[in-house]
């Protein structure tokens, strides 16, 4: 591959010499959004003949270009068919008299087994062990195939069940920001990039890594060395200013952005965040926002690489990778410059100080609600679903005890793996609420199915070290799984009495979860209304046992001594 037509810079990193595409040498490139610069670097490195058309890269959005991702990320639902295809290719190679071991991915592949576990057991200390056992019993044949593939194929790794979700493992472990590779005898350093077979691959955009979800066939083509053909996208810039008010979290911010960007219309576009406000967002906050790119319709939700990116790499044990990335991005025109604003196709400005505590629902993630308005909005939707029945009472038998519930009873309260469990702030916040609830002697009522499914095992480590894991367990939010559960409908059964009341009496139940999908029947076939919110509010609504409550002004429940308990009594300082 002849790179004489593109500007190449020699970088000295860790005592070695590397070649890198130097975008700073292009006057037209310095005005490009950072996401387009990363995309342009990829095209120039892999297709040097494109150098003659660089000036048209930004002025002609829509032209097709070849994108060569550095790696592929898969989860088990969508990854197993790919493994079957590669196995079939090996069989065909053997039938033709060739060596089947020559059939391997051309670019590295990581497959994370995270979509097969479901919440059959909950609310006890053995729930995790029981759910994992059931998972292996259901999927033993598939898991044997994946284990064979991991041992038989080169550049094909499998992260086993009970480890976490692919996106958080990608964020905490697999993503490097910069990668090195020998290309025809020359050592190159370049930005990390990927495609994934899950729509929320975009979580990695929070780490400044280009990547998004594609179909299984497209991912298979990439791992076999083919480019991913795509049009040059429009890039919508979102300038974040100010900082979040006290008590408002990244969960509230991402629901606000989802509503804002859906209304503006960003389908097929890159969204890029910049401005003074991004300095106030931690890397996990950024990952929370990037994760929900599919919900607001964008191909990516990209944060440029800066000091916060490097700090996260160092904090997660990737100091060497941080040093490599810092040299590459600073020396080649990819490092975030807060002074010079790129040229965007469209511009949106959001004052972080305007963000309020939020939920979204009951049917779409973009339907954000000021939390204080949730009971009114619930009543409006209930009237459409069950006219004139708002005050009806339904008898529900839970463990032999008859209970009288109304529409809006919380059937599922799930701190689920996607979106929020990458964020220690809201997870420890949920734990602190649990600890105060435990001290007051309160816990969710018996009709609420509670679960905690962290995105990685490190969540349990820091919850233990913060002294809040036992409190979460004591009120029913013990670890039930490490994997994608409630968001994809792997919620498992409802308490038997609740299921019967829905089926036989028409009780309309609700779920509260910290995930990203809440379409009707997505969470559970018997749960009509589904609300997305911070893990902290998931715990609070679980304690209340219903969603038709003004959680900031009404009492959540009563303590054993008969006193009313309000949110302010359990909210962390």
Coordinates of C-alpha atoms in Angstrom, one line a residue:
X1 CA 0.0 0.0 0.0
X2 CA 1.6 3.3 -1.2
X3 CA 1.2 6.1 1.4
X4 CA 3.5 8.6 -0.5
X5 CA 0.4 10.6 -1.5
X6 CA -0.7 11.3 2.1
X7 CA 1.2 13.1 4.9
X8 CA 2.8 10.7 7.3
X9 CA 4.5 11.7 10.5
X10 CA 7.0 9.6 12.5
X11 CA 6.1 9.3 16.2
X12 CA 8.5 8.1 18.9
X13 CA 6.5 6.2 21.5
X14 CA 7.9 3.9 24.2
X15 CA 11.3 3.9 22.5
X16 CA 9.9 2.8 19.2
X17 CA 9.2 4.5 15.9
X18 CA 5.7 4.5 14.4
X19 CA 4.2 6.0 11.3
X20 CA 0.9 7.9 11.6
X21 CA -1.4 9.8 9.2
X22 CA -0.9 13.5 10.0
X23 CA -4.2 15.3 9.6
X24 CA -2.7 18.5 10.9
X25 CA -1.0 18.8 7.5
X26 CA -4.4 19.3 5.8
X27 CA -5.7 22.9 6.1
X28 CA -9.2 21.6 5.3
X29 CA -9.0 19.0 8.0
X30 CA -8.6 21.3 11.0
X31 CA -12.1 22.6 10.6
X32 CA -13.6 19.2 10.5
X33 CA -15.5 17.8 13.5
X34 CA -13.3 15.4 15.5
X35 CA -15.4 12.4 14.5
X36 CA -14.9 13.1 10.9
X37 CA -11.2 13.6 11.4
X38 CA -11.0 10.1 12.9
X39 CA -13.0 8.7 10.0
X40 CA -10.8 10.6 7.4
X41 CA -7.6 9.1 9.0
X42 CA -9.1 5.7 8.6
X43 CA -9.9 6.2 5.0
X44 CA -6.5 7.8 4.1
X45 CA -4.5 5.0 5.9
X46 CA -6.5 2.2 4.2
X47 CA -7.1 3.9 0.8
X48 CA -4.3 6.4 0.1
X49 CA -5.8 7.2 -3.3
X50 CA -8.5 9.1 -1.4
X51 CA -5.9 11.8 -0.6
X52 CA -6.8 13.7 -3.8
X53 CA -10.4 14.1 -2.6
X54 CA -9.8 15.3 1.0
X55 CA -11.1 18.8 0.2
X56 CA -14.4 17.3 -0.8
X57 CA -14.7 15.2 2.4
X58 CA -16.7 17.8 4.3
X59 CA -18.2 19.7 1.4
X60 CA -19.9 16.7 -0.1
X61 CA -21.7 14.7 2.6
X62 CA -23.3 11.6 1.3
X63 CA -20.4 10.4 -0.9
X64 CA -19.6 6.8 -0.2
X65 CA -16.3 6.0 1.5
X66 CA -14.7 2.7 2.7
X67 CA -14.4 2.4 6.5
X68 CA -12.0 -0.2 7.8
X69 CA -12.7 -0.9 11.5
X70 CA -9.8 -2.1 13.6
X71 CA -11.8 -4.7 15.3
X72 CA -15.3 -6.3 15.7
X73 CA -17.3 -6.6 18.9
X74 CA -20.1 -9.2 19.1
X75 CA -22.6 -10.5 21.7
X76 CA -23.8 -14.0 21.8
X77 CA -27.3 -13.6 20.1
X78 CA -25.8 -12.1 17.0
X79 CA -22.4 -13.6 17.2
X80 CA -23.3 -17.3 17.2
X81 CA -24.6 -17.2 13.5
X82 CA -21.2 -15.7 12.5
X83 CA -19.4 -18.5 14.3
X84 CA -21.6 -21.0 12.4
X85 CA -20.8 -19.4 9.1
X86 CA -17.0 -19.5 9.8
X87 CA -17.4 -23.2 10.9
X88 CA -19.2 -23.9 7.6
X89 CA -16.4 -22.2 5.7
X90 CA -13.9 -24.4 7.4
X91 CA -15.9 -27.5 6.5
X92 CA -16.0 -26.3 2.9
X93 CA -12.3 -25.7 2.9
X94 CA -11.7 -29.2 4.2
X95 CA -14.1 -30.7 1.5
X96 CA -12.0 -28.9 -1.1
X97 CA -8.8 -30.5 0.2
X98 CA -7.5 -27.3 1.8
X99 CA -6.4 -26.6 5.4
X100 CA -9.5 -25.5 7.4
X101 CA -7.3 -23.7 9.9
X102 CA -6.6 -21.0 7.3
X103 CA -10.2 -19.7 7.8
X104 CA -9.9 -17.1 10.5
X105 CA -11.0 -13.5 11.1
X106 CA -8.7 -11.0 9.3
X107 CA -9.4 -8.3 12.0
X108 CA -9.6 -9.2 15.8
X109 CA -13.0 -10.2 17.1
X110 CA -14.2 -10.2 20.7
X111 CA -17.4 -12.0 21.5
X112 CA -19.0 -11.3 24.9
X113 CA -21.6 -13.8 26.1
X114 CA -24.0 -11.4 27.8
X115 CA -27.5 -11.8 26.2
X116 CA -28.6 -15.2 27.4
X117 CA -29.1 -14.9 31.2
X118 CA -32.5 -14.0 32.5
X119 CA -33.9 -13.1 36.0
X120 CA -35.6 -16.4 37.0
X121 CA -34.5 -15.9 40.6
X122 CA -34.2 -12.6 42.6
X123 CA -34.3 -11.1 46.0
X124 CA -32.0 -13.7 47.7
X125 CA -28.3 -14.2 48.0
X126 CA -28.3 -17.2 45.8
X127 CA -30.0 -15.6 42.9
X128 CA -26.9 -15.0 40.9
X129 CA -25.7 -18.6 41.2
X130 CA -29.2 -19.9 40.4
X131 CA -29.6 -17.8 37.3
X132 CA -26.2 -18.7 36.0
X133 CA -26.9 -22.4 36.5
X134 CA -30.2 -22.0 34.5
X135 CA -28.4 -20.1 31.8
X136 CA -25.9 -22.9 31.3
X137 CA -28.6 -25.5 31.2
X138 CA -30.5 -23.6 28.5
X139 CA -27.5 -22.7 26.4
X140 CA -25.0 -25.6 26.8
X141 CA -24.9 -26.5 23.1
X142 CA -24.3 -22.9 22.0
X143 CA -21.7 -22.4 24.7
X144 CA -19.8 -25.5 23.6
X145 CA -19.7 -24.1 20.1
X146 CA -18.3 -20.7 21.3
X147 CA -15.7 -22.4 23.5
X148 CA -14.6 -24.5 20.5
X149 CA -14.3 -21.3 18.3
X150 CA -12.3 -19.5 20.9
X151 CA -9.7 -22.3 20.9
X152 CA -9.7 -23.1 17.2
X153 CA -9.6 -19.7 15.5
X154 CA -7.0 -17.0 15.6
X155 CA -7.9 -13.4 16.6
X156 CA -11.2 -14.7 18.0
X157 CA -11.7 -14.2 21.7
X158 CA -14.7 -15.1 23.8
X159 CA -15.5 -13.4 27.1
X160 CA -17.4 -16.1 29.0
X161 CA -20.9 -15.8 30.6
X162 CA -21.3 -14.1 33.9
X163 CA -18.7 -11.4 33.1
X164 CA -20.9 -8.4 32.2
X165 CA -22.2 -6.7 29.1
X166 CA -20.1 -6.3 25.9
X167 CA -20.4 -2.5 26.0
X168 CA -19.1 -2.0 29.6
X169 CA -16.3 -4.6 29.1
X170 CA -15.4 -2.8 25.9
X171 CA -15.3 0.5 27.8
X172 CA -13.3 -0.8 30.8
X173 CA -11.0 -3.3 29.1
X174 CA -11.1 -3.8 25.4
X175 CA -11.0 -0.2 24.1
X176 CA -7.5 1.3 23.7
X177 CA -8.2 4.6 22.0
X178 CA -5.0 4.0 19.9
X179 CA -3.8 0.8 18.3
X180 CA -0.6 -0.3 16.7
X181 CA -0.1 -2.7 13.8
X182 CA 2.6 -3.8 11.4
X183 CA 1.5 -3.1 7.8
X184 CA 3.8 -4.4 5.1
X185 CA 6.8 -4.1 7.4
X186 CA 6.0 -0.7 8.8
X187 CA 4.8 -0.1 12.4
X188 CA 1.7 2.1 12.4
X189 CA -0.2 3.8 15.2
X190 CA -3.8 4.9 14.6
X191 CA -7.1 5.5 16.4
X192 CA -9.0 2.5 17.7
X193 CA -12.3 1.8 15.9
X194 CA -14.8 -0.9 15.7
X195 CA -18.2 -2.1 14.6
X196 CA -20.4 -4.2 16.8
X197 CA -23.4 -6.4 16.4
X198 CA -25.4 -4.6 19.1
X199 CA -26.9 -1.1 18.6
X200 CA -25.4 0.1 21.9
X201 CA -21.8 -0.4 20.7
X202 CA -21.9 3.4 20.7
X203 CA -21.2 3.4 24.5
X204 CA -17.5 3.4 23.5
X205 CA -17.9 6.8 21.8
X206 CA -17.7 8.2 25.3
X207 CA -14.0 7.1 25.3
X208 CA -13.4 8.9 22.0
X209 CA -13.4 5.6 20.0
X210 CA -15.3 5.5 16.7
X211 CA -17.8 2.6 16.7
X212 CA -21.5 1.8 16.2
X213 CA -23.8 -1.2 15.7
X214 CA -24.2 -3.0 12.4
X215 CA -26.0 -6.1 11.2
X216 CA -24.5 -9.5 11.4
X217 CA -23.7 -9.7 7.7
X218 CA -21.9 -6.4 7.7
X219 CA -19.9 -7.4 10.8
X220 CA -19.0 -10.7 9.2
X221 CA -17.8 -8.9 6.1
X222 CA -15.6 -6.6 8.2
X223 CA -14.0 -9.5 10.1
X224 CA -13.2 -11.1 6.8
X225 CA -11.3 -8.0 5.7
X226 CA -14.0 -6.1 3.7
X227 CA -14.6 -2.4 4.1
X228 CA -17.8 -1.1 5.6
X229 CA -19.1 1.1 2.9
X230 CA -20.9 4.2 4.2
X231 CA -21.8 7.8 3.1
X232 CA -19.9 10.7 4.7
X233 CA -22.3 11.6 7.5
X234 CA -23.7 14.9 8.6
X235 CA -22.3 15.9 12.0
X236 CA -24.6 17.6 14.5
X237 CA -22.6 19.5 17.1
X238 CA -24.0 19.7 20.7
X239 CA -22.4 22.4 22.7
X240 CA -22.8 21.7 26.4
X241 CA -22.5 24.7 28.7
X242 CA -22.5 25.1 32.5
X243 CA -22.8 22.1 34.8
X244 CA -25.5 19.9 36.2
X245 CA -27.4 21.2 39.2
X246 CA -26.9 19.4 42.6
X247 CA -28.9 16.2 42.7
X248 CA -29.2 15.9 38.9
X249 CA -27.3 13.0 37.3
X250 CA -26.1 11.9 33.9
X251 CA -29.2 9.6 33.8
X252 CA -31.4 12.8 33.8
X253 CA -29.1 14.4 31.2
X254 CA -29.2 11.5 28.8
X255 CA -33.0 11.4 28.9
X256 CA -33.0 15.2 28.2
X257 CA -30.7 14.8 25.3
X258 CA -32.7 11.9 23.9
X259 CA -35.8 14.0 23.9
X260 CA -34.0 17.0 22.4
X261 CA -32.2 15.1 19.6
X262 CA -35.2 13.0 18.6
X263 CA -37.2 16.2 18.2
X264 CA -34.4 17.8 16.1
X265 CA -33.9 14.7 13.9
X266 CA -30.4 13.2 13.8
X267 CA -31.1 9.8 12.2
X268 CA -28.1 8.7 10.2
X269 CA -25.9 11.5 11.5
X270 CA -23.0 11.7 13.9
X271 CA -23.7 13.7 17.0
X272 CA -20.6 15.3 18.5
X273 CA -20.4 16.8 22.0
X274 CA -18.1 19.7 22.8
X275 CA -18.1 23.0 24.8
X276 CA -17.1 24.0 28.3
X277 CA -19.7 21.7 29.8
X278 CA -17.9 18.5 28.7
X279 CA -15.1 19.2 31.2
X280 CA -17.7 18.8 34.0
X281 CA -18.7 15.3 32.8
X282 CA -16.8 12.3 34.0
X283 CA -15.9 9.6 31.5
X284 CA -18.7 7.3 32.8
X285 CA -21.1 10.3 32.3
X286 CA -20.0 10.6 28.7
X287 CA -20.4 6.8 28.2
X288 CA -23.9 7.1 29.6
X289 CA -24.8 9.7 27.0
X290 CA -23.0 7.9 24.1
X291 CA -24.8 4.6 25.0
X292 CA -28.2 6.0 24.1
X293 CA -27.3 7.1 20.6
X294 CA -29.7 4.6 19.1
X295 CA -32.5 6.0 21.2
X296 CA -31.9 9.5 19.9
X297 CA -31.4 8.1 16.4
X298 CA -27.8 9.0 15.7
X299 CA -25.1 6.7 14.3
X300 CA -22.7 7.9 17.0
X301 CA -22.7 10.2 20.0
X302 CA -19.0 11.1 20.0
X303 CA -16.9 12.8 22.7
X304 CA -13.4 14.0 21.4
X305 CA -10.3 12.7 23.1
X306 CA -9.0 14.9 25.9
X307 CA -7.4 14.8 29.3
X308 CA -10.5 13.1 30.8
X309 CA -10.2 10.3 28.3
X310 CA -6.6 9.8 29.3
X311 CA -7.4 9.8 33.0
X312 CA -10.0 7.1 32.5
X313 CA -7.5 4.9 30.7
X314 CA -5.0 5.3 33.5
X315 CA -7.6 4.7 36.2
X316 CA -8.5 1.4 34.5
X317 CA -5.0 0.1 34.2
X318 CA -4.2 1.2 30.7
X319 CA -1.4 3.6 31.4
X320 CA 0.7 2.4 28.4
X321 CA -2.3 2.8 26.1
X322 CA -2.9 6.3 27.4
X323 CA 0.6 7.4 26.7
X324 CA 0.4 6.0 23.1
X325 CA -2.9 7.6 22.5
X326 CA -1.9 11.0 23.9
X327 CA 1.1 11.2 21.6
X328 CA -0.9 10.1 18.5
X329 CA -3.9 12.4 19.1
X330 CA -1.8 15.5 20.0
X331 CA 0.7 15.1 17.2
X332 CA -1.7 14.5 14.4
X333 CA -4.5 17.0 14.8
X334 CA -7.0 14.7 16.6
X335 CA -6.8 16.1 20.2
X336 CA -9.7 18.2 21.5
X337 CA -9.2 21.9 21.2
X338 CA -11.7 23.8 23.3
X339 CA -10.9 27.1 21.7
X340 CA -11.4 26.5 18.0
X341 CA -14.9 25.2 17.3
X342 CA -15.2 22.9 14.2
X343 CA -17.7 23.5 11.5
X344 CA -20.9 21.4 12.1
X345 CA -23.8 20.6 9.8
X346 CA -26.1 21.8 12.6
X347 CA -25.6 23.1 16.1
X348 CA -27.6 22.6 19.3
X349 CA -26.8 24.3 22.6
X350 CA -27.8 22.9 26.0
X351 CA -27.2 24.5 29.3
X352 CA -26.5 21.7 31.7
X353 CA -28.0 23.8 34.5
X354 CA -31.4 23.5 32.9
X355 CA -31.6 19.7 33.3
X356 CA -34.2 18.4 35.8
X357 CA -34.7 15.1 37.5
X358 CA -36.4 13.0 34.8
X359 CA -38.0 9.8 33.7
X360 CA -39.0 8.6 30.3
X361 CA -42.0 6.6 29.2
X362 CA -44.3 4.9 29.4
X363 CA -43.6 3.6 25.8
X364 CA -40.7 5.4 24.3
X365 CA -37.3 6.5 25.6
X366 CA -37.6 9.9 24.0
X367 CA -40.8 10.7 26.0
X368 CA -39.1 12.5 28.8
X369 CA -41.1 13.6 31.8
X370 CA -40.1 16.0 34.6
X371 CA -40.2 13.5 37.5
X372 CA -42.7 15.7 39.5
X373 CA -45.2 15.4 36.6
X374 CA -45.0 11.6 36.4
X375 CA -48.3 10.9 38.3
X376 CA -50.2 13.4 36.0
X377 CA -48.7 11.9 32.8
X378 CA -49.4 8.4 34.1
X379 CA -53.0 9.3 34.8
X380 CA -53.4 10.6 31.2
X381 CA -52.0 7.5 29.7
X382 CA -54.0 5.2 32.0
X383 CA -57.2 6.9 30.9
X384 CA -56.4 6.0 27.3
X385 CA -55.6 2.4 28.2
X386 CA -58.4 1.8 30.8
X387 CA -61.0 4.6 30.6
X388 CA -62.7 5.3 33.9
X389 CA -60.8 2.6 35.9
X390 CA -58.1 4.7 37.5
X391 CA -59.5 4.1 41.0
X392 CA -60.2 0.4 40.7
X393 CA -58.7 -1.9 43.3
X394 CA -57.5 -5.4 42.5
X395 CA -56.8 -8.2 44.9
X396 CA -53.4 -9.8 44.4
X397 CA -52.3 -12.9 46.3
X398 CA -48.6 -12.8 47.1
X399 CA -47.3 -15.8 49.1
X400 CA -50.7 -16.4 50.5
X401 CA -51.3 -12.8 51.6
X402 CA -54.1 -10.9 49.8
X403 CA -53.1 -7.4 48.8
X404 CA -55.2 -4.6 47.3
X405 CA -53.4 -2.8 44.4
X406 CA -54.4 -0.2 41.9
X407 CA -53.2 0.4 38.3
X408 CA -49.6 1.6 38.2
X409 CA -48.3 -0.9 40.8
X410 CA -44.6 -1.5 40.2
X411 CA -44.1 -5.1 39.0
X412 CA -40.5 -4.8 38.1
X413 CA -37.8 -2.5 39.5
X414 CA -34.5 -3.3 37.7
X415 CA -31.1 -1.7 37.9
X416 CA -30.2 -3.2 34.6
X417 CA -26.8 -3.5 32.9
X418 CA -27.0 -1.1 30.0
X419 CA -26.6 2.7 30.0
X420 CA -26.1 3.4 33.8
X421 CA -24.1 0.6 35.5
X422 CA -21.0 2.0 33.8
X423 CA -21.4 5.0 36.1
X424 CA -20.2 4.7 39.7
X425 CA -21.8 7.9 40.7
X426 CA -25.4 6.8 40.2
X427 CA -24.7 3.2 41.3
X428 CA -23.1 4.3 44.6
X429 CA -26.0 6.8 44.9
X430 CA -28.5 3.9 44.6
X431 CA -26.5 2.0 47.3
X432 CA -26.6 5.0 49.7
X433 CA -30.4 5.2 49.3
X434 CA -30.5 1.5 50.1
X435 CA -28.4 1.9 53.2
X436 CA -30.6 4.7 54.5
X437 CA -33.7 2.5 53.7
X438 CA -32.2 -0.4 55.6
X439 CA -31.5 1.8 58.6
X440 CA -35.2 2.9 58.6
X441 CA -36.3 -0.7 58.3
X442 CA -38.1 -0.2 55.0
X443 CA -37.9 -2.3 51.8
X444 CA -39.9 -2.7 48.6
X445 CA -43.3 -4.3 49.0
X446 CA -43.7 -8.0 48.1
X447 CA -45.3 -7.4 44.7
X448 CA -42.2 -5.7 43.4
X449 CA -39.7 -7.9 41.5
X450 CA -36.3 -6.3 42.3
X451 CA -33.0 -7.0 40.5
X452 CA -29.5 -5.7 40.1
X453 CA -27.6 -6.8 36.9
X454 CA -24.3 -5.0 36.8
X455 CA -22.5 -4.4 33.5
X456 CA -19.3 -5.7 34.8
X457 CA -17.8 -7.4 37.9
X458 CA -16.0 -4.2 38.8
X459 CA -19.3 -2.7 39.9
X460 CA -19.6 -5.2 42.7
X461 CA -16.0 -4.5 43.7
X462 CA -16.7 -0.8 44.2
X463 CA -20.1 -1.3 45.8
X464 CA -18.4 -3.5 48.3
X465 CA -15.6 -1.1 49.0
X466 CA -18.2 1.7 49.4
X467 CA -20.0 -0.3 52.0
X468 CA -23.4 -0.4 50.2
X469 CA -23.6 -3.8 48.6
X470 CA -25.0 -5.5 51.7
X471 CA -27.6 -2.7 52.0
X472 CA -28.7 -3.2 48.4
X473 CA -29.0 -7.0 49.1
X474 CA -31.0 -6.4 52.2
X475 CA -33.7 -4.5 50.5
X476 CA -33.9 -7.0 47.5
X477 CA -31.4 -5.5 45.1
X478 CA -28.8 -8.3 45.3
X479 CA -26.8 -9.1 42.2
X480 CA -29.0 -11.4 40.1
X481 CA -26.8 -11.5 36.9
X482 CA -23.9 -10.0 35.0
X483 CA -25.4 -9.4 31.6
X484 CA -28.1 -7.8 29.5
X485 CA -31.4 -8.8 31.2
X486 CA -34.4 -6.5 31.7
X487 CA -33.6 -4.3 28.7
X488 CA -34.0 -7.1 26.2
X489 CA -37.0 -8.8 27.9
X490 CA -35.0 -11.3 29.9
X491 CA -36.9 -10.2 33.0
X492 CA -38.0 -13.7 33.9
X493 CA -41.4 -14.4 35.5
X494 CA -43.4 -12.0 37.6
X495 CA -44.4 -13.0 41.1
X496 CA -47.2 -15.5 40.6
X497 CA -49.9 -13.4 42.1
X498 CA -49.1 -10.4 40.0
X499 CA -49.1 -12.5 36.8
X500 CA -52.5 -13.9 37.7
X501 CA -53.9 -10.4 38.5
X502 CA -52.7 -9.1 35.1
X503 CA -54.1 -12.1 33.2
X504 CA -57.4 -12.6 35.0
X505 CA -58.3 -9.2 36.4
X506 CA -56.7 -6.7 33.9
X507 CA -54.4 -5.0 36.4
X508 CA -52.1 -2.6 34.6
X509 CA -48.6 -2.8 36.0
X510 CA -45.5 -0.7 35.5
X511 CA -41.8 -1.2 35.5
X512 CA -39.0 1.2 36.5
X513 CA -35.5 0.4 35.1
X514 CA -32.2 2.1 34.5
X515 CA -31.8 0.9 31.0
X516 CA -32.5 2.3 27.6
X517 CA -35.5 0.5 26.0
X518 CA -39.1 0.7 27.3
X519 CA -41.3 -0.1 24.4
X520 CA -44.6 -1.8 25.4
X521 CA -44.1 -5.5 26.1
X522 CA -40.3 -5.1 25.6
X523 CA -39.5 -5.4 29.3
X524 CA -42.2 -8.1 30.0
X525 CA -45.3 -9.2 28.1
X526 CA -47.5 -8.5 31.2
X527 CA -46.1 -5.1 32.0
X528 CA -47.8 -2.3 30.0
X529 CA -46.2 0.9 31.3
X530 CA -42.4 1.1 31.4
X531 CA -40.3 4.0 32.7
X532 CA -36.6 4.7 32.3
X533 CA -34.8 6.5 35.1
X534 CA -31.6 6.7 37.2
X535 CA -30.7 3.7 39.4
X536 CA -31.3 6.0 42.4
X537 CA -34.9 6.6 41.4
X538 CA -35.4 2.9 40.6
X539 CA -34.7 2.1 44.2
X540 CA -37.0 5.0 45.4
X541 CA -40.0 3.9 43.2
X542 CA -39.4 0.3 44.2
X543 CA -39.8 1.4 47.8
X544 CA -43.0 3.2 46.9
X545 CA -44.3 0.2 45.0
X546 CA -46.2 2.4 42.5
X547 CA -45.5 5.0 39.8
X548 CA -48.5 7.2 40.4
X549 CA -46.8 9.2 43.1
X550 CA -45.1 12.6 43.2
X551 CA -41.9 11.2 44.6
X552 CA -40.6 14.6 45.8
X553 CA -43.6 15.6 47.9
X554 CA -45.6 12.5 48.8
X555 CA -44.4 9.9 51.3
X556 CA -42.9 6.8 49.7
X557 CA -44.0 4.5 52.4
X558 CA -44.3 4.1 56.2
X559 CA -41.5 3.0 58.5
X560 CA -42.1 0.1 61.0
X561 CA -42.9 2.8 63.7
X562 CA -45.7 4.2 61.5
X563 CA -43.9 7.4 60.5
X564 CA -44.0 8.5 56.9
X565 CA -40.8 8.2 54.9
X566 CA -40.1 10.8 52.2
X567 CA -37.5 10.8 49.5
X568 CA -35.6 13.5 51.3
X569 CA -35.2 11.1 54.2
X570 CA -33.2 8.6 52.1
X571 CA -31.6 10.8 49.4
X572 CA -27.8 11.0 49.7
X573 CA -26.2 14.2 50.9

